[in-house]
XYZ file of C-alpha atoms in Angstrom:
743
model
C 100.103 71.403 98.180
C 98.256 74.368 99.673
C 95.894 73.812 95.330
C 93.017 76.193 93.918
C 89.828 74.809 92.799
C 91.016 76.164 89.386
C 87.674 75.398 87.998
C 85.167 77.705 90.232
C 87.807 80.048 90.419
C 87.827 80.453 86.856
C 84.465 80.596 87.269
C 83.798 83.720 90.025
C 86.764 85.804 87.903
C 85.643 86.276 85.120
C 81.465 86.066 86.137
C 83.142 89.317 88.187
C 85.230 90.306 85.791
C 84.384 89.720 82.462
C 81.536 89.345 81.300
C 80.533 85.579 79.301
C 78.567 84.113 76.822
C 76.390 82.764 78.508
C 75.793 85.291 81.120
C 74.900 88.058 78.296
C 71.263 87.118 78.082
C 71.071 87.948 82.139
C 70.934 92.239 81.769
C 72.333 92.325 85.904
C 75.553 91.814 82.913
C 75.951 95.575 80.991
C 77.170 95.079 77.319
C 80.213 97.426 78.691
C 82.918 95.974 80.168
C 82.961 99.024 81.857
C 80.237 98.716 83.732
C 80.066 97.457 87.169
C 80.121 93.283 87.724
C 77.349 91.557 89.880
C 78.259 90.974 92.828
C 78.878 88.175 94.585
C 80.057 85.892 91.837
C 78.485 82.950 91.378
C 79.860 80.587 93.479
C 81.914 82.343 95.923
C 82.544 82.279 99.079
C 81.851 85.729 101.082
C 85.488 87.060 102.415
C 82.863 89.836 104.026
C 79.565 89.800 106.661
C 77.286 90.882 105.073
C 78.140 90.763 101.764
C 77.794 94.230 99.329
C 75.418 93.141 96.597
C 75.896 94.507 93.496
C 74.582 94.604 89.540
C 74.525 96.451 86.193
C 71.383 98.345 85.504
C 67.943 97.121 84.451
C 67.182 99.287 80.435
C 64.248 100.484 82.035
C 65.633 102.792 84.849
C 63.368 102.759 87.007
C 63.701 104.532 90.395
C 64.344 101.340 92.998
C 65.575 97.609 92.918
C 63.450 94.558 95.008
C 67.130 91.850 96.373
C 65.826 88.751 97.131
C 67.825 86.209 99.054
C 67.285 82.760 99.400
C 68.322 79.589 101.524
C 67.024 76.139 100.686
C 64.982 76.701 98.363
C 63.270 79.434 101.434
C 63.430 83.743 100.501
C 65.215 84.809 103.669
C 65.484 88.378 103.284
C 64.104 91.368 100.714
C 65.388 94.804 100.298
C 63.817 97.515 98.228
C 67.354 99.932 96.972
C 67.263 103.230 94.725
C 70.555 102.428 93.398
C 72.246 99.652 91.693
C 74.407 98.709 94.938
C 72.807 96.809 98.930
C 74.768 96.865 101.977
C 72.916 95.493 105.201
C 73.618 96.610 107.819
C 73.511 93.766 109.966
C 75.737 89.524 109.207
C 74.245 87.302 107.659
C 73.303 83.679 109.466
C 75.965 81.102 108.209
C 75.639 78.940 105.140
C 75.119 78.561 101.341
C 72.710 81.157 99.809
C 71.410 82.562 96.068
C 69.982 85.690 95.368
C 68.383 87.214 92.055
C 67.220 90.909 91.894
C 64.640 92.353 89.617
C 63.678 96.157 89.223
C 60.687 97.446 91.758
C 58.719 98.121 88.689
C 58.861 94.320 86.459
C 59.009 90.606 87.705
C 61.751 90.677 84.739
C 64.908 88.552 87.516
C 67.531 87.980 86.954
C 69.454 84.796 87.062
C 70.489 83.565 90.437
C 73.371 83.809 91.888
C 74.302 81.432 95.058
C 77.518 82.137 97.132
C 78.729 81.325 101.059
C 79.036 82.564 104.011
C 81.100 80.886 106.458
C 83.076 80.784 109.581
C 86.439 82.410 107.448
C 83.985 85.789 106.536
C 84.519 87.959 109.070
C 81.472 90.161 109.964
C 81.507 94.071 108.886
C 78.734 95.403 109.788
C 77.660 98.973 108.472
C 74.748 101.038 110.105
C 72.306 102.589 107.514
C 72.973 106.123 106.662
C 70.142 107.587 109.183
C 72.016 105.421 111.982
C 74.961 106.711 110.265
C 74.733 110.676 110.756
C 73.616 110.414 114.269
C 76.456 109.223 114.814
C 78.000 111.597 113.262
C 77.080 114.280 114.812
C 76.175 112.997 118.394
C 79.909 113.364 118.355
C 81.907 116.567 119.807
C 84.425 117.470 117.480
C 87.194 117.572 116.382
C 84.809 114.920 115.155
C 88.689 113.423 113.034
C 90.385 113.056 116.461
C 89.930 109.343 118.403
C 88.353 108.782 121.199
C 90.044 109.797 124.065
C 92.468 112.331 122.181
C 94.746 114.723 124.330
C 97.549 117.481 124.248
C 100.799 116.771 123.597
C 100.663 118.469 128.084
C 98.815 115.227 128.902
C 100.551 112.576 127.228
C 101.947 109.942 129.673
C 105.607 109.130 129.118
C 105.596 105.588 127.045
C 102.967 108.874 125.220
C 106.135 110.072 124.619
C 108.459 107.727 124.311
C 106.365 106.485 120.963
C 105.604 109.731 119.762
C 107.862 113.067 120.460
C 110.404 112.233 117.136
C 106.564 112.345 115.150
C 106.056 115.536 116.890
C 109.840 117.342 117.556
C 109.087 116.433 113.016
C 106.151 117.740 112.104
C 107.135 121.095 113.710
C 110.002 121.053 111.803
C 108.318 119.816 109.092
C 105.640 122.942 109.845
C 108.178 125.585 111.386
C 110.096 125.107 107.505
C 107.338 125.685 105.743
C 106.047 128.863 108.121
C 109.544 130.282 106.244
C 109.551 129.066 102.849
C 106.819 127.521 101.547
C 105.555 130.262 98.762
C 102.116 131.692 98.450
C 99.476 130.567 95.660
C 97.568 132.078 93.585
C 95.551 130.719 90.308
C 97.902 133.718 87.793
C 100.861 131.269 89.296
C 98.858 128.182 86.163
C 97.878 130.353 82.750
C 97.110 126.861 80.656
C 93.363 126.246 80.329
C 93.058 122.693 79.772
C 92.287 120.905 76.720
C 94.303 118.070 74.806
C 97.084 117.060 76.617
C 100.276 118.186 76.143
C 103.934 118.510 77.885
C 103.002 121.843 79.136
C 99.243 120.373 80.745
C 100.417 117.672 82.500
C 103.640 120.204 84.104
C 100.866 122.360 84.842
C 98.660 119.857 86.631
C 101.809 118.298 87.854
C 102.086 121.050 89.767
C 99.649 122.402 90.967
C 98.864 119.418 92.293
C 102.239 119.583 93.982
C 101.497 122.695 95.402
C 98.376 122.399 95.920
C 99.132 119.510 97.463
C 101.940 121.478 100.472
C 99.935 124.325 100.651
C 96.799 121.249 101.897
C 99.029 119.070 103.854
C 100.886 123.302 106.200
C 97.317 124.323 107.036
C 95.756 120.384 107.934
C 99.471 120.169 110.289
C 99.429 123.572 111.032
C 95.651 123.427 112.561
C 97.209 119.345 114.191
C 99.854 121.090 115.017
C 98.144 123.685 117.356
C 95.604 121.233 118.578
C 98.752 119.447 120.511
C 100.278 122.206 121.144
C 97.671 125.593 121.839
C 100.907 127.394 120.678
C 98.709 130.452 119.446
C 102.122 131.156 115.858
C 100.647 127.361 114.548
C 96.770 128.746 114.388
C 97.791 132.068 112.515
C 99.599 129.741 110.064
C 96.913 127.580 109.142
C 94.540 130.970 109.190
C 96.773 132.353 106.371
C 97.360 129.040 104.354
C 93.542 128.534 104.763
C 92.831 131.982 103.279
C 95.143 131.653 100.888
C 92.998 127.910 99.304
C 89.950 130.119 100.351
C 91.412 132.903 97.658
C 91.680 129.978 94.949
C 88.796 130.291 91.870
C 86.959 127.451 92.191
C 86.455 127.924 88.560
C 89.655 128.321 87.477
C 92.909 126.798 87.127
C 92.138 124.038 90.489
C 89.016 124.052 89.734
C 87.059 119.715 89.855
C 87.393 120.559 86.422
C 90.447 121.145 85.135
C 92.430 119.865 87.590
C 90.747 117.524 90.347
C 92.362 116.704 92.909
C 93.388 120.027 93.791
C 89.723 120.820 94.062
C 89.420 117.866 96.448
C 92.186 118.224 98.235
C 91.050 122.473 98.894
C 87.983 121.210 100.285
C 89.522 118.722 102.838
C 92.110 120.119 104.225
C 89.784 122.538 104.674
C 87.455 121.065 106.039
C 89.375 118.766 108.520
C 90.751 122.882 109.243
C 87.061 123.882 110.625
C 87.020 121.048 112.264
C 90.387 120.432 114.593
C 90.016 124.691 114.867
C 86.262 124.905 115.728
C 86.285 126.759 118.375
C 89.429 129.234 117.259
C 87.698 130.823 114.277
C 86.417 133.814 114.028
C 82.848 133.543 112.567
C 83.474 135.597 109.651
C 86.251 132.978 108.776
C 85.216 130.352 109.138
C 81.633 130.531 107.349
C 83.930 132.636 104.259
C 85.999 127.738 103.948
C 82.079 126.753 104.570
C 81.534 128.559 101.422
C 84.321 127.009 99.321
C 83.945 123.918 100.709
C 80.633 123.978 99.242
C 81.857 125.057 96.741
C 84.124 122.785 95.650
C 82.047 120.257 97.383
C 78.749 120.850 94.852
C 81.060 120.687 91.906
C 82.611 116.783 93.628
C 78.562 115.863 94.462
C 77.530 117.114 90.835
C 79.973 115.148 89.242
C 79.639 112.059 90.648
C 76.260 111.721 90.746
C 75.685 113.131 86.798
C 74.130 111.427 84.418
C 72.496 109.448 86.895
C 75.096 108.358 89.557
C 77.209 107.633 87.120
C 80.528 106.300 89.828
C 77.262 103.345 90.802
C 77.139 101.815 86.838
C 80.453 102.990 86.010
C 83.004 102.069 88.981
C 86.372 101.978 87.854
C 86.962 105.896 86.824
C 89.618 105.574 89.487
C 89.933 109.442 89.694
C 85.938 109.240 90.207
C 86.550 106.612 93.074
C 88.766 108.115 95.036
C 86.819 111.568 94.910
C 83.993 109.042 96.370
C 86.081 107.928 99.289
C 87.085 112.744 99.785
C 83.663 113.233 99.162
C 82.367 110.666 101.627
C 84.319 112.867 104.547
C 83.536 116.875 103.501
C 80.476 115.579 103.508
C 81.164 113.368 107.460
C 82.656 116.628 108.850
C 80.476 118.919 107.634
C 77.180 117.529 108.327
C 75.217 120.156 110.706
C 77.343 122.989 109.717
C 77.058 122.451 104.796
C 73.273 122.775 104.085
C 74.324 120.709 101.215
C 76.438 118.071 103.563
C 73.973 115.770 104.394
C 72.837 115.126 100.840
C 76.860 114.417 99.846
C 77.231 112.201 103.696
C 73.677 110.031 101.888
C 74.756 109.901 98.532
C 79.193 108.379 99.058
C 79.840 107.541 103.007
C 78.490 104.110 102.999
C 79.033 104.090 98.769
C 82.496 104.775 99.033
C 82.908 101.916 103.026
C 80.822 99.653 100.596
C 83.369 99.617 97.027
C 85.672 101.308 98.709
C 87.883 100.723 94.565
C 87.145 98.930 91.715
C 91.024 96.902 91.859
C 90.498 93.777 92.791
C 88.174 91.031 93.872
C 86.199 91.703 98.101
C 89.459 90.159 99.160
C 91.660 92.351 98.753
C 94.895 93.424 94.916
C 95.042 96.371 93.347
C 95.362 95.644 90.005
C 96.440 99.634 88.759
C 100.057 98.033 89.812
C 101.766 98.156 93.482
C 102.647 102.143 92.796
C 99.505 103.454 92.531
C 97.959 100.986 95.632
C 100.831 102.432 97.541
C 98.882 105.576 97.027
C 95.758 104.476 97.214
C 96.966 103.337 100.355
C 98.147 107.348 101.931
C 94.644 108.010 100.442
C 93.322 105.714 103.226
C 95.029 107.277 105.823
C 93.510 110.038 104.846
C 90.853 109.138 104.483
C 89.733 106.352 106.607
C 90.626 106.905 109.826
C 89.067 109.923 110.482
C 85.864 108.782 108.726
C 86.664 105.940 111.796
C 87.063 108.268 114.116
C 83.576 109.895 113.192
C 81.672 107.197 112.387
C 82.511 104.518 114.284
C 82.707 101.903 111.159
C 87.251 100.398 111.005
C 87.258 101.262 107.594
C 90.726 99.054 108.372
C 88.793 95.826 109.734
C 86.974 95.519 106.636
C 88.307 92.051 104.542
C 89.269 94.689 101.434
C 91.595 96.163 103.717
C 93.359 93.188 105.915
C 93.175 91.559 102.107
C 95.066 94.636 100.530
C 97.981 94.357 103.627
C 98.556 91.363 102.561
C 98.420 91.505 99.261
C 101.266 95.398 99.997
C 103.213 92.784 102.276
C 103.645 90.056 99.100
C 104.530 92.643 96.074
C 105.663 95.521 98.345
C 107.952 93.065 101.109
C 110.471 94.972 102.929
C 113.381 95.898 100.716
C 112.345 96.457 98.162
C 113.384 99.248 96.159
C 111.515 99.642 93.102
C 107.794 99.282 92.934
C 106.220 96.408 90.196
C 103.294 95.914 87.067
C 101.628 99.358 86.101
C 102.198 102.894 85.906
C 105.168 104.051 88.307
C 107.203 100.513 88.309
C 109.941 102.533 87.839
C 109.437 104.546 91.502
C 110.792 104.209 94.334
C 108.529 103.157 96.974
C 107.598 105.267 99.432
C 107.472 103.140 103.231
C 106.623 105.270 104.848
C 102.645 105.325 104.414
C 103.033 101.741 103.876
C 104.267 100.717 107.340
C 101.852 103.345 109.054
C 98.922 101.462 106.763
C 100.322 98.675 107.850
C 100.168 99.628 111.655
C 96.322 100.505 111.939
C 95.494 96.021 111.305
C 95.979 94.771 114.763
C 97.680 90.588 113.042
C 100.646 89.223 113.824
C 101.581 89.658 109.838
C 100.277 93.052 110.199
C 102.553 94.030 112.851
C 105.820 91.431 110.926
C 104.933 93.725 107.412
C 105.042 96.883 109.884
C 107.546 96.023 112.253
C 109.730 94.749 109.457
C 109.695 97.890 107.600
C 113.371 100.730 108.508
C 111.429 104.168 109.342
C 108.666 105.950 110.254
C 105.621 106.345 109.469
C 104.686 110.141 108.222
C 104.722 112.288 111.504
C 101.245 113.657 111.143
C 99.742 109.825 110.640
C 101.136 109.162 113.397
C 100.040 112.257 115.174
C 96.920 111.268 113.860
C 96.334 107.493 114.827
C 94.740 106.116 118.395
C 97.167 106.051 121.249
C 97.876 102.944 121.287
C 98.849 101.433 117.823
C 96.401 98.454 116.825
C 100.061 96.365 115.834
C 101.152 97.640 118.766
C 99.211 95.814 120.628
C 99.859 91.754 118.870
C 102.576 90.083 121.232
C 103.702 87.928 118.140
C 104.586 88.377 114.498
C 103.978 86.047 112.552
C 105.210 86.658 107.651
C 102.568 86.052 105.492
C 102.375 83.139 103.330
C 105.940 82.404 100.931
C 103.621 82.493 98.304
C 100.122 83.255 97.297
C 97.610 84.075 94.621
C 95.168 87.119 94.296
C 92.974 85.474 91.407
C 90.943 88.145 90.689
C 93.546 90.579 89.851
C 95.808 87.801 87.769
C 98.753 88.240 90.409
C 100.776 85.700 91.833
C 104.025 86.302 94.219
C 106.346 83.323 94.640
C 109.676 83.957 96.925
C 112.463 81.976 98.693
C 111.413 82.747 101.663
C 109.629 85.388 103.123
C 111.641 85.926 106.496
C 114.710 85.789 104.499
C 115.924 89.981 104.280
C 117.865 88.718 101.574
C 114.911 87.103 98.975
C 115.048 86.304 96.361
C 111.272 87.394 95.109
C 109.538 85.739 91.225
C 106.547 87.668 90.291
C 103.584 86.412 87.545
C 101.052 88.309 85.871
C 98.725 87.431 84.037
C 95.052 89.405 85.260
C 91.369 90.191 83.931
C 92.360 93.252 84.211
C 93.775 93.582 81.480
C 95.898 96.634 79.691
C 92.690 99.453 81.396
C 93.658 102.762 82.907
C 97.046 102.201 85.029
C 97.813 99.023 84.360
C 100.236 97.599 81.775
C 100.191 95.343 78.293
C 102.135 92.482 80.223
C 99.710 89.633 80.856
C 101.657 86.881 81.603
C 105.606 88.683 81.933
C 107.490 88.456 85.502
C 109.756 90.129 87.772
C 112.564 88.725 89.562
C 114.707 90.072 92.712
C 116.913 88.593 94.460
C 118.785 90.717 97.622
C 116.596 93.536 97.543
C 118.654 93.795 94.117
C 116.151 94.716 91.131
C 117.751 91.438 88.015
C 114.715 90.996 85.200
C 113.100 94.959 85.185
C 110.709 96.125 83.468
C 111.513 99.362 80.777
C 110.751 102.612 80.818
C 108.998 105.550 83.020
C 106.130 107.405 82.573
C 106.588 111.293 81.702
C 103.053 111.809 81.741
C 99.876 109.719 81.841
C 99.583 108.962 77.597
C 102.514 110.410 76.183
C 104.655 109.300 73.287
C 106.627 107.351 75.734
C 104.395 106.461 77.623
C 102.511 104.716 75.073
C 104.681 103.276 71.946
C 107.320 102.360 74.828
C 106.701 101.989 78.462
C 103.029 100.077 78.241
C 104.047 97.643 75.992
C 104.925 93.970 76.007
C 107.646 94.262 74.747
C 109.328 96.624 77.806
C 108.092 93.637 80.293
C 109.870 90.460 79.884
C 107.030 88.427 78.320
C 106.785 87.197 74.717
C 106.027 89.041 71.959
C 106.908 88.306 68.450
C 107.826 89.758 64.841
C 110.585 92.271 66.241
C 108.736 93.466 68.915
C 104.849 93.089 68.633
C 102.713 92.075 71.091
C 99.612 92.787 73.138
C 97.599 95.585 71.647
C 97.213 98.631 73.854
C 96.180 101.133 72.054
C 92.235 103.126 73.352
C 91.142 102.712 77.236
C 87.935 100.458 77.388
C 88.445 97.636 75.155
C 92.244 96.711 76.904
C 88.905 95.530 79.084
C 88.276 92.861 77.022
C 92.497 91.522 76.221
C 92.541 90.245 79.733
C 94.756 87.040 81.199
C 93.789 84.626 83.367
C 95.672 82.586 86.182
C 94.167 78.949 85.384
C 96.890 77.394 87.511
C 98.033 78.170 90.879
C 99.987 75.840 93.576
C 102.512 75.484 96.608
C 104.450 73.005 98.695
C 107.461 74.523 101.107
C 109.745 73.100 97.855
C 108.014 74.238 94.700
C 105.380 76.940 93.490
C 103.417 76.372 90.234
C 101.273 79.267 88.995
C 99.875 79.397 85.288
C 98.456 81.823 82.659
C 96.768 82.195 80.134
C 96.929 85.569 78.298
C 95.306 84.939 74.852
C 92.460 87.559 74.851
C 95.605 89.992 75.435
C 96.989 89.318 71.735
C 93.848 90.884 70.321
C 93.151 88.490 68.037
C 96.583 88.021 67.241
C 97.068 85.353 68.962
C 94.830 82.000 68.943
C 96.805 80.613 72.204
C 99.519 82.356 74.728
C 99.851 80.002 78.217
C 102.449 80.815 80.387
C 103.551 78.017 83.450
C 106.683 79.064 86.100
C 107.946 77.040 88.464
C 109.925 78.193 91.340
C 111.711 75.779 93.229
C 112.550 77.412 96.593
C 115.302 74.374 97.324
C 117.918 75.254 94.370
C 116.208 79.035 93.992
C 116.246 78.224 90.771
C 112.861 78.717 88.038
C 111.805 77.509 84.874
C 109.471 79.350 82.720
C 107.831 77.790 79.379
C 105.981 79.132 77.121
C 103.757 77.967 74.449
C 102.553 80.533 72.132
C 100.193 79.192 68.395
C 99.036 81.449 65.712
C 97.232 81.262 62.627
C 100.244 83.304 60.698
C 103.660 81.603 61.186
C 105.200 83.902 63.201
C 108.954 84.658 64.017
C 108.360 84.711 68.300
C 110.553 86.628 71.646
C 110.804 85.734 74.771
C 112.262 89.405 75.954
C 114.061 90.537 78.945
C 115.029 93.359 80.925
C 117.856 94.448 83.586
C 119.013 96.327 85.301
C 122.338 95.310 85.077
C 124.531 94.818 81.285
C 122.582 90.905 80.351
C 126.400 89.455 78.868
C 125.750 87.055 76.153
C 127.812 83.354 76.431
C 129.251 80.922 73.633
C 126.473 78.051 74.937
C 123.000 80.198 74.156
C 122.212 81.574 78.069
C 122.816 84.973 78.723
C 124.476 86.102 82.734
C 122.471 89.540 84.462
C 124.619 90.297 87.766
C 123.384 93.621 90.300
C 126.485 94.431 92.292
C 126.167 91.700 94.016
C 123.193 89.187 93.490
C 123.385 86.966 89.516
C 120.579 85.372 87.379
C 121.825 83.227 84.376
C 119.497 82.500 81.876
C 119.533 79.263 79.894
C 117.236 77.939 76.892
C 116.052 73.783 78.311
C 115.030 72.533 74.687
C 114.643 74.483 71.730
C 118.623 75.855 72.362
C 120.215 75.398 68.615
C 117.518 77.229 66.991
C 116.804 79.822 69.330
C 119.738 83.167 68.821
C 120.408 85.440 71.488
C 119.761 88.460 70.781
C 120.839 92.335 71.385
C 117.479 94.839 72.090
C 116.895 98.193 72.118
C 115.479 100.846 73.369
C 114.316 104.746 74.246
C 116.873 106.270 76.657
C 115.921 105.141 80.196
C 114.923 107.938 83.018
C 118.449 109.825 84.759
C 120.620 107.825 86.697
C 119.139 105.235 85.558
C 120.205 101.958 83.349
C 118.473 98.868 81.655
C 119.399 96.830 78.854
C 117.384 94.298 76.907
C 117.180 91.500 75.562
C 115.209 88.702 73.357
C 115.539 85.036 73.063
C 114.586 84.409 69.006
C 112.734 81.296 68.251
C 112.563 81.266 63.424
C 109.473 81.819 62.230
C 106.355 79.082 62.770
C 103.254 78.942 63.405
C 103.948 77.527 67.031
C 106.470 77.907 69.459
C 107.998 76.559 72.806
C 109.946 78.354 74.698
C 111.728 76.501 78.280
C 114.065 78.821 80.054
C 115.479 78.108 83.121
C 116.216 80.968 85.526
C 118.963 80.648 88.080
C 119.322 82.367 90.251
C 123.418 83.367 92.317
C 124.354 81.887 88.357
C 124.368 78.314 90.375
C 125.383 76.364 87.107
C 123.533 73.526 89.087
C 124.141 70.638 86.272
C 119.709 69.204 84.118
C 119.111 66.270 82.726
C 116.202 65.434 81.273
C 113.930 62.664 81.002
C 111.105 63.061 77.200
C 108.316 61.025 77.480
C 105.148 61.779 74.134
C 103.757 64.137 76.094
C 106.452 65.547 79.437
C 109.324 66.472 80.001
C 111.134 65.138 83.474
C 114.148 68.438 83.777
C 115.847 67.327 87.354
C 117.282 70.988 88.198
C 120.414 70.069 91.129
C 118.275 68.235 93.522
C 114.939 69.564 92.513
C 112.448 67.782 88.872
C 110.333 69.393 87.933
C 107.711 68.041 85.408
C 106.668 70.303 82.237
C 103.722 68.874 79.753
C 104.976 69.486 76.440
């Protein structure tokens, strides 16, 4: 049986994501829960070599820090850095290390923390800023394209076979837009920023949508000209670039009003400048560079405000993405825009070092798979050209590999909706996930890319290296059938990753709580089978912060989790405090026959409960699961075991319920306390148009302690179930499988 050492695992997770009481006196752990956590965490085996170091700032705000790394009690490395993170440029020898840090102005050392570099630690080396700049400026433009890039006229037969369809598709897209894409103007968006209203949210969404289309049209036209030398694409690129240049950097598309618009405008324009460098008239190129300078400076000034706040507070999701945009903008602008040099030194290594703050170094995405998919799209837009320009392959970063496996586990081929977090109700766009997987030369990446039907985005393919890394792999191997992602508290349990009609049971108990795009869904589950959603998350996001969003969509009662007293669950009001309303996966194991996960969501209930433990056993041979919840409160509560379905929930006379979604079903029945539980139909706000939702709950009588032990019988096979009870446990035999459930 594969087991995680939960004591060490829990220590690593808590020390990296939550401040423990024992560490509060240690200055590198800020009392502000949104501040960066010290890394490497104590006793952590590092996925990456050399490791990335980070710590919260010292109260004296010194000009620099001294980082000391020891091995066997002997100092082996000493580094000085002006920022509260450091990424060494060369790999460490395998071994056990200790690190500590102090302000350069004092001897106030942090507590020592231990970490290990092992044979499993993948080497990922990044030159210093001077070396990176030299690499970039020595590259002949276009910097963003792979070495050996050739126009269509020089394609081999094999290249034409792989990419001819993408070329035809991109031409069709751009040609249609030449005739039909409406121009943009500042006057299109009359509202000004202020309190979030439905009207302002709609305007910001319209700005994002239209600027994304125009930025893409500019980039695709420039790319097609580079490929075909057809003058109509050069003319179209100039037209769209001039339109974007005419938008005021202080107007509705400004960084202050719509940061997503500014970063798209600046990036698409600098990409077009790089692609068309010798084909743009000097006056036009200068004007475009002027706009890139203005918008890039706005991004830089925002990210460096308050003493480079993004270093200290990495959980700014827009800021973290903007850091990546600025890294690439500065890379492509080096040597032409004087400010690009300081942007580059600030952003590029910082972005390569952190990438995203939504998991530990093993990869994952606590904000949910929908926002993870958007991040994969950003990765293709940013990493691919950044890799070609700098020579640092971000797809080889260990976090990036873990991010890929995360998608394979939580958005496997055939998935029809996302899960856990905002926009979970949306359908995955596998173009981007297929493209992301294709950039890795590993058997798992080849399996994932090959098993996703359809093609990747035409533009990303035409910009990619040839041949694609995944196509250079001779064997395809799926990831394990079950996995824990400890730093985000997610567990995936599949009947068989190889089976396109697999059953998938997902469990979440996250140290990120209900922060940012996450929900109050700690200790919740989701169940799919044969491509059909069975137990789902309810509601949809009309806009961030709406009444529907706050009062239903992100609440515990809209998830397959425990509430009490008619829907009271995990508090989600206020954003920062949600980083303390956490869950934690305290145990996980997997064998070919049985998976097990345990989560503690007590802190998530904000002091309303004194214990909230959920345990899940997935019996692979029976395609069934047992879910136990044990709850304790200081006051008597009426406990509710909520379930939500994408098809009607039908109650039976024996106390069970069934859900049938076309050709897949699950029956849910209590295994203990059945006579005292009542099933009640619940209602919620109207679902999104065209979507069916059913809601219900098994209700436990009012008491200070509650227990549910529920059987999820996938396929409604109605297996024979027997129970043998002792003073400390119950052993259930379900069909041919046995599970012992502690009391």
